[in-house]
Coordinates of C-alpha atoms in Angstrom, one line a residue:
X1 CA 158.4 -2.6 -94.2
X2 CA 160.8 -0.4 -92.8
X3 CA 159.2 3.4 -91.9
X4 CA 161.3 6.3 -92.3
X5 CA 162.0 8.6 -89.7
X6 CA 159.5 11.5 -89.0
X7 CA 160.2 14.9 -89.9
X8 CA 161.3 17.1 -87.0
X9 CA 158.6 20.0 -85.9
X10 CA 161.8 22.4 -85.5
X11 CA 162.8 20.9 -89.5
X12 CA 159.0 21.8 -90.5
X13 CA 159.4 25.7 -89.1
X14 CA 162.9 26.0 -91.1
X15 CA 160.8 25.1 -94.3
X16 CA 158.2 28.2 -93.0
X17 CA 160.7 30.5 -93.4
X18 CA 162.4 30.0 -96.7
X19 CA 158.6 30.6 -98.5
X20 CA 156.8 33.8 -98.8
X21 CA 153.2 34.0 -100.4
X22 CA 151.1 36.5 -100.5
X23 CA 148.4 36.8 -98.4
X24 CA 145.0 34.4 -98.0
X25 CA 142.2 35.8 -99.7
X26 CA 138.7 34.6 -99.1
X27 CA 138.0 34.7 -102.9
X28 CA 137.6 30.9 -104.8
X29 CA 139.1 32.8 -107.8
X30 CA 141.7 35.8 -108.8
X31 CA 145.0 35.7 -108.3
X32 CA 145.8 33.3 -105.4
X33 CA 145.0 30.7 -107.5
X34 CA 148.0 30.8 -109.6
X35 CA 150.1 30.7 -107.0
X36 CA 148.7 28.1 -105.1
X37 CA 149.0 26.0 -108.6
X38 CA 151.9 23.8 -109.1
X39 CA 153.6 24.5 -112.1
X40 CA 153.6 20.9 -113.4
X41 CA 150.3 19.4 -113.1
X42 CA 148.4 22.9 -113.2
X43 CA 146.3 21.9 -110.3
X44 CA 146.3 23.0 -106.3
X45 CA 149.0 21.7 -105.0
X46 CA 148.8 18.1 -102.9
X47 CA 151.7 18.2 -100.4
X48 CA 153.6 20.9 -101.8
X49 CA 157.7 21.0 -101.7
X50 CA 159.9 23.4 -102.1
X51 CA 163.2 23.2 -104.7
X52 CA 166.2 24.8 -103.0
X53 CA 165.7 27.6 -105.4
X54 CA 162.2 28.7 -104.0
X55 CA 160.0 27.4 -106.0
X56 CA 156.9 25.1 -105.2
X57 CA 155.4 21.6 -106.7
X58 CA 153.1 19.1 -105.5
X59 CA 156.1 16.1 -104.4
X60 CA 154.8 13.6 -106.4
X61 CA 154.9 15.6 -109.4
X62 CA 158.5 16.6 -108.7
X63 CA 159.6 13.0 -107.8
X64 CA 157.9 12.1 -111.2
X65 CA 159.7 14.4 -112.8
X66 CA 163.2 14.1 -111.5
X67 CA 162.6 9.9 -111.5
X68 CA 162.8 10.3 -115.4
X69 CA 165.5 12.6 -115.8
X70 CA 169.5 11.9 -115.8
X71 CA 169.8 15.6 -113.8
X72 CA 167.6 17.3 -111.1
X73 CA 166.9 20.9 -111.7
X74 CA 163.9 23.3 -111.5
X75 CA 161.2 22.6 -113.7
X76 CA 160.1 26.6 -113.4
X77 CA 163.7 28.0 -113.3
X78 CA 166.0 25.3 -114.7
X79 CA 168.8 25.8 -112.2
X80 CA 170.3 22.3 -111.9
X81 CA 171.4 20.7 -108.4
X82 CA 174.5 18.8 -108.4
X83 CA 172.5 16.6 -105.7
X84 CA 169.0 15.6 -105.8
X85 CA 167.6 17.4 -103.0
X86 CA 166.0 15.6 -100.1
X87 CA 162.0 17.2 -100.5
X88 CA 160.5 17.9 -97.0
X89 CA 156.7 18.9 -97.0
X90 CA 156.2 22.9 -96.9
X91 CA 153.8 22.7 -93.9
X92 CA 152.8 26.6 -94.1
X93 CA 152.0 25.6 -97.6
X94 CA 150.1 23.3 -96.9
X95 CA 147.9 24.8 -94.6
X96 CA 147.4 27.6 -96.6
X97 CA 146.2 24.7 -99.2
X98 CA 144.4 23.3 -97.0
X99 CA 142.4 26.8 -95.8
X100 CA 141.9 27.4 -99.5
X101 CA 140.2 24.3 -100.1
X102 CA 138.0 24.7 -97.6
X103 CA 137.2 28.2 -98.7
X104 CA 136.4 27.3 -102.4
X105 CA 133.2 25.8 -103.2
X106 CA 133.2 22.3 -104.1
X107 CA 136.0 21.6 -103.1
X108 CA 137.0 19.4 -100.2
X109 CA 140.0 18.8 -98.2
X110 CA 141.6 15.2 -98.3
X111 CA 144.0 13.9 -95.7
X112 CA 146.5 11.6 -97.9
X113 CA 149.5 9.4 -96.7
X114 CA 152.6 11.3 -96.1
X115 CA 154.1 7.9 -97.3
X116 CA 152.7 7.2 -100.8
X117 CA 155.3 8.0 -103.7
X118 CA 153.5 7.4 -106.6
X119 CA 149.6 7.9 -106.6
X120 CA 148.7 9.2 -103.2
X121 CA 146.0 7.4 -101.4
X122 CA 143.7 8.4 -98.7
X123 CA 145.0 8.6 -95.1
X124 CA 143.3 6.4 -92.7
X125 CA 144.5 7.7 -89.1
X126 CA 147.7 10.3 -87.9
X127 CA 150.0 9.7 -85.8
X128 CA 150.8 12.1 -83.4
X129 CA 154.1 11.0 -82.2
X130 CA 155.3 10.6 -85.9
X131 CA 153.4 13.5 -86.6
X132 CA 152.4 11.8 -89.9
X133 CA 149.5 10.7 -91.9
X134 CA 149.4 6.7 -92.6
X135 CA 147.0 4.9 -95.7
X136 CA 146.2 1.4 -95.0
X137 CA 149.5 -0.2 -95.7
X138 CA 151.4 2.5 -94.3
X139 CA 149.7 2.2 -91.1
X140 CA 150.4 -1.5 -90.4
X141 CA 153.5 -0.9 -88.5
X142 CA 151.2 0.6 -85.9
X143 CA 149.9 -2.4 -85.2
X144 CA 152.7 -4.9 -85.5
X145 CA 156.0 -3.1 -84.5
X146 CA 156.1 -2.7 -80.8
X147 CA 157.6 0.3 -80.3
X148 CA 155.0 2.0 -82.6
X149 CA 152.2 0.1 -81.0
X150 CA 151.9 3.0 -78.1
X151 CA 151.8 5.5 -80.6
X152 CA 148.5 7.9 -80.2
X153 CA 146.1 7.6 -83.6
X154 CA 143.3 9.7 -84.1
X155 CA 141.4 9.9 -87.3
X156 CA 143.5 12.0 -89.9
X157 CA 144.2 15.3 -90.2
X158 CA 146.0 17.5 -92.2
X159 CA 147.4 20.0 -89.8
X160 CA 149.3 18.1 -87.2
X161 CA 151.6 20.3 -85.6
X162 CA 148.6 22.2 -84.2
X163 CA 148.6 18.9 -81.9
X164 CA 151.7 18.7 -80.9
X165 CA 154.0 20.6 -78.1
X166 CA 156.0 23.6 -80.0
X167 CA 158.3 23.2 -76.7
X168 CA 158.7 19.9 -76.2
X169 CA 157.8 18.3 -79.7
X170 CA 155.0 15.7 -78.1
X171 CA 151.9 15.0 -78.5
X172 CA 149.3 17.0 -76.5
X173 CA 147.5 14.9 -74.4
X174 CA 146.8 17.0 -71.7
X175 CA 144.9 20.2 -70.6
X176 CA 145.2 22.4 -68.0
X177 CA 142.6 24.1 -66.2
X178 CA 144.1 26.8 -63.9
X179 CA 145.6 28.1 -67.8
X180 CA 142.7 26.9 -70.0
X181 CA 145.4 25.3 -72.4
X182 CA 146.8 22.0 -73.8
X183 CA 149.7 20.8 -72.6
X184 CA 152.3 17.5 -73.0
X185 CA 153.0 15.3 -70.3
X186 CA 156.3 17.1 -70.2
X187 CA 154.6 20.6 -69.5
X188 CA 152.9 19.0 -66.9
X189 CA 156.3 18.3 -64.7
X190 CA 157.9 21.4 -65.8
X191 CA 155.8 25.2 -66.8
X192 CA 152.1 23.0 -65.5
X193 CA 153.4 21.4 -62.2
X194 CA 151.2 21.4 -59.8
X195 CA 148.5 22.5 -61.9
X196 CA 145.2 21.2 -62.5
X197 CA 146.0 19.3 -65.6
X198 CA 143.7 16.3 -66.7
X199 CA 143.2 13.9 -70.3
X200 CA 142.4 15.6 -72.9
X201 CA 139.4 12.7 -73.5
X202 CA 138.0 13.7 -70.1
X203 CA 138.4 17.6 -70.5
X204 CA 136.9 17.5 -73.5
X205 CA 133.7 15.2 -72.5
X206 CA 133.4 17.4 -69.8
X207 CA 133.3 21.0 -72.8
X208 CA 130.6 18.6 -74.8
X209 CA 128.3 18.5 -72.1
X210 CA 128.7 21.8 -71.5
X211 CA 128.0 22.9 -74.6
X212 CA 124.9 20.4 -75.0
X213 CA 124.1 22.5 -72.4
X214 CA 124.5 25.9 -74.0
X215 CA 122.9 24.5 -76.9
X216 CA 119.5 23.6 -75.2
X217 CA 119.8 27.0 -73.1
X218 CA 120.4 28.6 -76.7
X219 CA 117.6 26.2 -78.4
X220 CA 115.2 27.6 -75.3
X221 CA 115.8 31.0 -76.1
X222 CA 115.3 30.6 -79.8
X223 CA 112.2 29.3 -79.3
X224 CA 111.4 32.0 -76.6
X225 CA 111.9 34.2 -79.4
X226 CA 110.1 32.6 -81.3
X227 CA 107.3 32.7 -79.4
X228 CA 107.4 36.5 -78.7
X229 CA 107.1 37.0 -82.8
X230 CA 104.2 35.0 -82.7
X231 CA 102.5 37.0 -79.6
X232 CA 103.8 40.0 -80.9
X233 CA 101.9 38.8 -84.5
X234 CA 99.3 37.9 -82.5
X235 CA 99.2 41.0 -80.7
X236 CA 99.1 43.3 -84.0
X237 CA 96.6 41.1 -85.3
X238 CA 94.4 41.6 -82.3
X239 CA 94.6 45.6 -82.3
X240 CA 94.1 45.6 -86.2
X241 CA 90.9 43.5 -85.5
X242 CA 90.4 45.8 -82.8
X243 CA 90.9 49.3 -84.5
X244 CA 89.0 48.2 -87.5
X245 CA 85.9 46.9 -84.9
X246 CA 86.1 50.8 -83.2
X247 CA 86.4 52.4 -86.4
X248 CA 83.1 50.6 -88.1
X249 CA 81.6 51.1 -84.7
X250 CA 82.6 55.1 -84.1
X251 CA 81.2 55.2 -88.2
X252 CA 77.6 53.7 -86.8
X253 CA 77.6 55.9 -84.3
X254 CA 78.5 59.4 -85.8
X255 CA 76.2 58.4 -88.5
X256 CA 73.4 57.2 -86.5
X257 CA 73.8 61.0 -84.9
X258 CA 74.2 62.5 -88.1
X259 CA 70.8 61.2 -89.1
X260 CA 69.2 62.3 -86.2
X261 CA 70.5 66.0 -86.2
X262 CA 69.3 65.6 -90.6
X263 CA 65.9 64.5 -88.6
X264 CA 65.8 67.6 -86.4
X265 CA 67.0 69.8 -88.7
X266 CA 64.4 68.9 -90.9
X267 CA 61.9 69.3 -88.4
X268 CA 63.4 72.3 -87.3
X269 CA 63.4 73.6 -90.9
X270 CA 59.1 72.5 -91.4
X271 CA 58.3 73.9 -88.4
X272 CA 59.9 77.3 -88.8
X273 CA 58.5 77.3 -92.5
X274 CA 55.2 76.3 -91.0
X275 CA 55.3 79.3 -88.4
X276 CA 56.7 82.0 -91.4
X277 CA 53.4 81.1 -93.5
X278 CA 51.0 81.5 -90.3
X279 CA 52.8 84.4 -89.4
X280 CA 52.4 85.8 -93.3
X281 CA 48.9 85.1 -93.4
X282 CA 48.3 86.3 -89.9
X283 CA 49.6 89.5 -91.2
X284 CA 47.6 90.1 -94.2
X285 CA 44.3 89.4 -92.4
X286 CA 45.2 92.3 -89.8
X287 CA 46.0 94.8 -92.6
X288 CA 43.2 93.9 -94.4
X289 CA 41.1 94.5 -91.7
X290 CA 43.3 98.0 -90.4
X291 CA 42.9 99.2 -94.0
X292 CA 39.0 98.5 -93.4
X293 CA 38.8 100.2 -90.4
X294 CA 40.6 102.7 -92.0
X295 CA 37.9 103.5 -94.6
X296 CA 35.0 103.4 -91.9
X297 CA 37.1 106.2 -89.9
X298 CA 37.9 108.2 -92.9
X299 CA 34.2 108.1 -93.7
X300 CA 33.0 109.1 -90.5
X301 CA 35.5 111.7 -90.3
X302 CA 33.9 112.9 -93.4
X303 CA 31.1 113.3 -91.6
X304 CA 32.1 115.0 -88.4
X305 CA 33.8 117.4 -90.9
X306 CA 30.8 118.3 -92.6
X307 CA 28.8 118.6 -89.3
X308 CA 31.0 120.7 -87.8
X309 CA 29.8 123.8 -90.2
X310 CA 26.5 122.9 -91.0
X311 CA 23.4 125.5 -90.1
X312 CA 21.1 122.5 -89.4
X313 CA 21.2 122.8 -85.4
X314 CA 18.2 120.4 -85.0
X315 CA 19.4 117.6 -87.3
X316 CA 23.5 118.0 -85.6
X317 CA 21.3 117.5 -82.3
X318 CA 19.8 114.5 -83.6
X319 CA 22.4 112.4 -84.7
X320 CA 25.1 113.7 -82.0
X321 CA 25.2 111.4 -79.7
X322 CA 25.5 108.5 -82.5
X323 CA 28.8 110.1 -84.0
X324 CA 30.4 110.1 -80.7
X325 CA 29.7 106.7 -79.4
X326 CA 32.9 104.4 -79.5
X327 CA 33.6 102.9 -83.0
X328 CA 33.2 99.5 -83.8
X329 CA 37.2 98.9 -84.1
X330 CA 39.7 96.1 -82.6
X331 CA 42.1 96.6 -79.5
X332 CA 45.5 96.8 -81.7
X333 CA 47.6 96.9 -78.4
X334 CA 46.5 93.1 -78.4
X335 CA 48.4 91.8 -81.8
X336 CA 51.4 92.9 -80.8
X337 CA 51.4 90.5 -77.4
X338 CA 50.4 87.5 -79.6
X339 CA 52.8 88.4 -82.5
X340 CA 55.3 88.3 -79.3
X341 CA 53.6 84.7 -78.3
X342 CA 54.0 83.1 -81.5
X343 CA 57.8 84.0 -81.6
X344 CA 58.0 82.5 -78.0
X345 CA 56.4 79.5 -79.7
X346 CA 59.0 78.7 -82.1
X347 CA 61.4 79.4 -79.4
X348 CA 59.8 76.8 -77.5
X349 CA 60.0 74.7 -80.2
X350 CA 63.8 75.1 -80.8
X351 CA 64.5 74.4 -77.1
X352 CA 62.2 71.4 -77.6
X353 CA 64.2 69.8 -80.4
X354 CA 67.7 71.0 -78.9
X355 CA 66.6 68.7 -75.8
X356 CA 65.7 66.1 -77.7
X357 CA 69.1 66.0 -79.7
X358 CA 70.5 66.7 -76.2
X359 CA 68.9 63.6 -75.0
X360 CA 70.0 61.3 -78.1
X361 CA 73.4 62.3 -77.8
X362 CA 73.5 61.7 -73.8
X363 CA 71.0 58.8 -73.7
X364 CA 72.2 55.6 -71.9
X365 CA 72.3 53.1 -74.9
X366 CA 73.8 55.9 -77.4
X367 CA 76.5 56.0 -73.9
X368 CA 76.8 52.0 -73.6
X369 CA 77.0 51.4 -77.4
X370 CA 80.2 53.9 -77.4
X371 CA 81.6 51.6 -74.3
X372 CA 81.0 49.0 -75.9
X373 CA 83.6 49.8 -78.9
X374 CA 86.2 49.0 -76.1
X375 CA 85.1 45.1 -75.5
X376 CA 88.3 43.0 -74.8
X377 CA 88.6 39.5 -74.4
X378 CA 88.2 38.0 -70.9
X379 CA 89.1 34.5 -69.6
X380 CA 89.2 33.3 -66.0
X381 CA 92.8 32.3 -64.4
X382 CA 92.4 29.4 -63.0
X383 CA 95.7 30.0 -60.6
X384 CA 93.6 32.8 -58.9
X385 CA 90.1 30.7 -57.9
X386 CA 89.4 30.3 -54.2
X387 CA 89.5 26.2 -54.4
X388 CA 85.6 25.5 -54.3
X389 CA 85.1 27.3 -57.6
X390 CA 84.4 25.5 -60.6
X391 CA 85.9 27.0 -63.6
X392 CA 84.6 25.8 -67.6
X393 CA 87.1 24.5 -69.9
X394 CA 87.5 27.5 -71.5
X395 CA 87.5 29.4 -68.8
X396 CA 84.5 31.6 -69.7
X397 CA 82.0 30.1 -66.5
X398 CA 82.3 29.8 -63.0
X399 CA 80.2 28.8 -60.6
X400 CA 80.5 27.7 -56.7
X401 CA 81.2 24.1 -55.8
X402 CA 80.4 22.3 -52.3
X403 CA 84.0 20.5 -51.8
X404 CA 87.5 22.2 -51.7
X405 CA 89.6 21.1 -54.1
X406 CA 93.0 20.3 -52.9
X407 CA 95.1 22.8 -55.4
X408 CA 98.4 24.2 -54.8
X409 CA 98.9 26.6 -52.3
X410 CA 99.8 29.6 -55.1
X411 CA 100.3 33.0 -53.8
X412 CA 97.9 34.6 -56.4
X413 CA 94.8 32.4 -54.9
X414 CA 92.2 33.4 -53.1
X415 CA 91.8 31.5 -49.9
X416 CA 89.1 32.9 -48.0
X417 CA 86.2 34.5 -50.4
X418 CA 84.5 32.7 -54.0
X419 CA 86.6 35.2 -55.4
X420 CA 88.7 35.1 -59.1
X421 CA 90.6 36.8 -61.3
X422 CA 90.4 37.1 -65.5
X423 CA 93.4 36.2 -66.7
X424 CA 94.6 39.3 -68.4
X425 CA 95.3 42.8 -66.7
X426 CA 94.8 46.4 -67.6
X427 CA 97.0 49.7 -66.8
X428 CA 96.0 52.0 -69.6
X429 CA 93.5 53.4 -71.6
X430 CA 90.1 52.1 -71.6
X431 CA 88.0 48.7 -71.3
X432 CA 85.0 47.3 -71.4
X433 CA 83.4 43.3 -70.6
X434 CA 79.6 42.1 -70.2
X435 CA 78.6 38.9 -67.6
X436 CA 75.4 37.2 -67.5
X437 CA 74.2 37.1 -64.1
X438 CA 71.0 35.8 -65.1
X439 CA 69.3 33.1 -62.2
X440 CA 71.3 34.2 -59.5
X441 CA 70.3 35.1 -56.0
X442 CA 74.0 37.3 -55.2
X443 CA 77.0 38.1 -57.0
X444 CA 80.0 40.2 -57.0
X445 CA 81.4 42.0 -60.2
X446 CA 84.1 44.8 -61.0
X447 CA 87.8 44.9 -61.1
X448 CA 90.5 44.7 -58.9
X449 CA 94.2 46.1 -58.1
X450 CA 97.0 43.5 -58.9
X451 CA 98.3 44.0 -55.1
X452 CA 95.2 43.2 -53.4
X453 CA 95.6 40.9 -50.5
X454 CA 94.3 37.5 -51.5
X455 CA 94.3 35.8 -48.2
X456 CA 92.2 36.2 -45.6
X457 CA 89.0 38.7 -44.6
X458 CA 88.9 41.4 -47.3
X459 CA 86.2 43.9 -47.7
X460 CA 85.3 44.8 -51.3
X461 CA 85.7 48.7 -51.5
X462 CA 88.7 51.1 -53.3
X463 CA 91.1 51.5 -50.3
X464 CA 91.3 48.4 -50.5
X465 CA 91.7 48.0 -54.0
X466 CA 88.3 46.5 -54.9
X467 CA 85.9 48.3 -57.4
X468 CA 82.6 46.5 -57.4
X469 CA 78.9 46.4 -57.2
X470 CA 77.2 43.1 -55.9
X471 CA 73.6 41.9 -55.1
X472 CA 72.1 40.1 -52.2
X473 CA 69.0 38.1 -51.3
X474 CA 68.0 38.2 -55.5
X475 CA 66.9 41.8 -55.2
X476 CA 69.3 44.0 -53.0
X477 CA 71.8 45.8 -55.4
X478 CA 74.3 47.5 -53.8
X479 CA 77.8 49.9 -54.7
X480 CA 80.9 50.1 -52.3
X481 CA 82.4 53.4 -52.4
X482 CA 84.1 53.0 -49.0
X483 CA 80.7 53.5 -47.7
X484 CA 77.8 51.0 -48.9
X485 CA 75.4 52.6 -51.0
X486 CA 72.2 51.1 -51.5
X487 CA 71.0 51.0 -55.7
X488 CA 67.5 51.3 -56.3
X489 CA 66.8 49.6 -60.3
X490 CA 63.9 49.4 -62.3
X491 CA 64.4 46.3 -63.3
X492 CA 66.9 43.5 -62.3
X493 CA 69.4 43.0 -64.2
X494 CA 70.4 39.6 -66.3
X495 CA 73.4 41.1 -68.2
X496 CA 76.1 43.4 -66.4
X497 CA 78.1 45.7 -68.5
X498 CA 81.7 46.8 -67.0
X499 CA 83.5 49.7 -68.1
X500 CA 87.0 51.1 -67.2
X501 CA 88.2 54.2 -68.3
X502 CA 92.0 54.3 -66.3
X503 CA 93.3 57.8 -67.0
X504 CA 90.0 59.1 -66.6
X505 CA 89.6 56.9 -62.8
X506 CA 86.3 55.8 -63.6
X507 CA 84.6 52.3 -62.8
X508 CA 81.0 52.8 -64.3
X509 CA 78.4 49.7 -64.8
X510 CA 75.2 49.1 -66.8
X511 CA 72.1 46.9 -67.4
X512 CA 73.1 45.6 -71.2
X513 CA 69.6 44.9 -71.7
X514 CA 67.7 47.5 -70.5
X515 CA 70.5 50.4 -71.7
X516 CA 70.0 51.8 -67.9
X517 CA 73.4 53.1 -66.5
X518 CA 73.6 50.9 -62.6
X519 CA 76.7 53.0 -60.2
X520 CA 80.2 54.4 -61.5
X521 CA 83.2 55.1 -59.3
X522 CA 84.1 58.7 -60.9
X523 CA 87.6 60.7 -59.8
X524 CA 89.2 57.6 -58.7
X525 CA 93.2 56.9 -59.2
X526 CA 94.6 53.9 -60.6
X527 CA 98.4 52.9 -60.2
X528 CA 98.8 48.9 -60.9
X529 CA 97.1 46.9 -63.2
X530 CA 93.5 46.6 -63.2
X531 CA 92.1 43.0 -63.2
X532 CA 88.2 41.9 -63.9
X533 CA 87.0 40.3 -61.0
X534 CA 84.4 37.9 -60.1
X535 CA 82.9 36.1 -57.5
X536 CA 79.5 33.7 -57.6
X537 CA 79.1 33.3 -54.0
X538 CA 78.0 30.6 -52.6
X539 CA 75.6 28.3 -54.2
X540 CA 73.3 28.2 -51.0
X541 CA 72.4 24.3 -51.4
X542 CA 71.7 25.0 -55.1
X543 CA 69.4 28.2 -54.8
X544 CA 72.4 30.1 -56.1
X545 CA 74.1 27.4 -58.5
X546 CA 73.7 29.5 -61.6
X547 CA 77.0 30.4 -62.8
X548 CA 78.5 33.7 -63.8
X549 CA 79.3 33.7 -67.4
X550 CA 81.2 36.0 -69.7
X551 CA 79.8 37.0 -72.8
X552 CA 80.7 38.3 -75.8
X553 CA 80.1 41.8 -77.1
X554 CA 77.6 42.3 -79.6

């Protein structure tokens, strides 16, 4: 089968020119649709053509239609052509076809055989030196006719003068890398010489890797971002559970001392009622007994009075020295001092009960049990133990092995002291953790500075960024505050409390059990991260093998 000859690209830009449409719209409906409609069949247009008077058909249809007619003329405008015209392939039109398709839902864009008259039938590959689309049959000269045998095929495609050389009218097979284009072998001895110009095939195996890639790179931060949603989920969750926690606990608290200043005023209330009614009755028995007295003294001044005049000189003798002996009264300069007592005694009592609401409000365990509303979360880091520690599972117990471990040499371990880290570090606001130290002979506990040296000789005190108490020998507890200060306890200690108020500079810690406050570190200034620290010392051939364990706060 003889194949006719390809349509020129310079042929395919003349037919451009002669159409004018209006312009794409994005819409699968409206107006657009009529025009990209051909007249005959009432459908989008499959390879459209153009009549010499301007208007547009799908080429089969028009062939159809001028295959059973004696003359050839317009089937929109009826003008008649005195030769039937030779119908090249409006390639803008097509596009533009082509674009709508794709655009309009459910529908889909199918190559077809530039070749077919009657019923067009599904292109199998292009051709890129004919710059047409081949079905089946078509295609067979491509693989029998010589010439045609080193034509390039790629699958099919509907727009193939984006593959082709505007210049030079040949394929593109090339692509230049010092201008980031594609290029003919033409442009490559002429506007590309001596360029970096290599096969398309290897350029573009070269883009897919890159872009795998970009795609893993972009996969990697997808799921980073993923991830931080779920911390930052995780995160809200945490301080919801948190503020809820503080708010039930601040509610215990202020109602616990709400009860007790009920109980005092109560107290407060009986006793001063109790102190009114001995004060009335006090009262009534002194005027009873002053009104009394009162009658005695009127009566003996009756007396006097009637002596005074009387003419009996013998009997005035007699009975003289009787009248003017002291009367049988009270010393009333005394009430007054204990009236003055018993008001000192309910002021006594006042000052009695304001201490003891003083003393609830300031005592240790009403103090720890506010800490204690600050309780976070603390797990070991493993990349911070000095390689004899032996950390649990989940990283809530250490204790001191005999061998080193052989464990990577990380800058943030320790490699001279039993000394780690928890895992999580602190630079605001306040916080608050409780270790069982129970069974052990020494210890260290406290926080540390994220910038303390980790390698070699380090003394535990705040210049050098260590905030700790420790014990010795099971019963020597001491505090280092640059200066070691010796801690006398009641008792020892089998639960450490550790609390951390950073914008206030204070270190403080406490026996959980006994409510007894052990050392702070007051007036103290933080400027990194603050990080609970820990160190179980050695086990001392097993006397010391107890290990330090975190608890939680209850």
């Amino acid at each position: 089968m003889a194949e006719s000859s390809p349509t020129s690209l310079k042929e395919r830009k003349t037919r451009r020119s002669s159409l004018s449409l209006p312009p794409l719209m994005s819409s699968s409906s409206g107006p657009l649709t009529e025009e990209l409609q051909c007249s005959i069949c009432l459908d989008v247009f499959t390879d459209p053509v153009s009549t010499p008077c301007g208007h547009n058909f799908c080429k089969t249809c028009l062939n159809k239609c001028w295959d059973n007619s004696q003359t050839c003329n317009c089937p929109y405008c009826k003008e008649t052509f005195n030769q039937r015209p030779d119908l090249k392939i409006n390639t803008t039109l097509r596009e533009i076809v082509d674009h709508y398709k794709k655009k309009s839902p459910g529908k889909k864009t199918e190559v077809v055989c530039d070749y077919c008259e009657e019923t067009k039938r599904k292109a199998l590959k292009s051709c890129l030196a004919c710059q047409s689309s081949y079905c089946e049959t078509h295609l067979q000269p491509h693989f029998k006719v010589t010439s045609l045998k080193k034509h390039k095929l790629m699958d099919p495609v509907s727009n193939l003068e984006d593959y082709i050389c505007q210049k030079h009218e040949r394929p593109l097979e090339m692509f230049c890398r010092d201008d980031q284009t594609c290029v003919c072998l033409m442009c490559t001895t002429t506007d590309h010489k001596n360029h970096n110009t290599v096969p398309l095939e290897e350029e573009s195996e070269e883009k897919k890797t890159q872009l795998m890639k970009t795609q893993t790179d972009m996969h990697q931060m997808i799921q980073d971002r993923i991830k931080k949603i779920q911390d930052i989920k995780q995160s809200a969750e945490v301080r919801k559970r948190n503020t809820e926690k503080e708010k039930a606990d601040h509610v215990e608290l202020f109602t616990d001392l709400i009860r007790s200043i009920e109980r005092c005023q109560t107290e407060l209330l009986e006793m001063m009622e109790e102190q009114q009614k001995a004060a009335e009755k006090q009262e009534q028995e002194l005027i009873e007994d002053l009104e009394q007295e009162i009658t005695e003294l009127k009566m003996r001044n009756t007396e006097l009075e009637q002596l005074s005049h009387t003419e009996d000189h013998l009997h005035l003798l007699q009975i003289y020295s009787s009248l003017c002996s002291a009367t049988n009264t009270r010393n009333w300069s005394e009430i007054s001092m204990k009236t003055h007592e018993s008001m000192m005694t309910l002021r006594g009592a006042l000052t009695q009960l304001q201490d003891t609401l003083n003393k609830k409000l300031s005592h240790p365990a009403t103090e720890l049990k506010w800490m204690q509303q600050y309780a976070v979360d603390v797990t070991l880091d493993p990349d911070t133990a000095y390689p004899k520690l032996i950390l649990s599972d989940d990283g809530k117990q250490v204790r001191c092995g005999d061998i080193k471990q052989k464990l990577s040499d990380n800058p943030k371990r320790f490699d001279r002291y039993t000394n780690v880290l928890g895992k999580e570090g602190f630079s605001s606001r306040r916080f608050y953790f409780e270790v069982q130290v129970k069974g052990k002979t020494k210890w260290d506990l406290g926080v540390a500075r994220e910038s303390i040296d980790r390698k070699g000789e380090n003394t535990l005190c705040p210049d050098n960024g260590f905030w700790t108490v420790w014990l010795r020998n099971g019963n020597e507890y001491s505090g280092k505050n640059n200066t070691s200060v010796s801690l006398s306890l009641r008792v020892k200690p089998q639960r450490v409390g550790v609390f951390v108020d950073y914008e206030e500079g204070l270190v403080s810690f406490y026996d959980v059990e006994s409510s007894s406050h052990i050392y702070s570190f007051t007036g103290q200034s933080f400027t990194d991260k603050l990080y609970p620290f820990f160190s179980p010392c050695n086990n001392d051939e097993g006397k010391n093998s107890s290990p330090l364990v975190i608890m939680p706060v209850s």
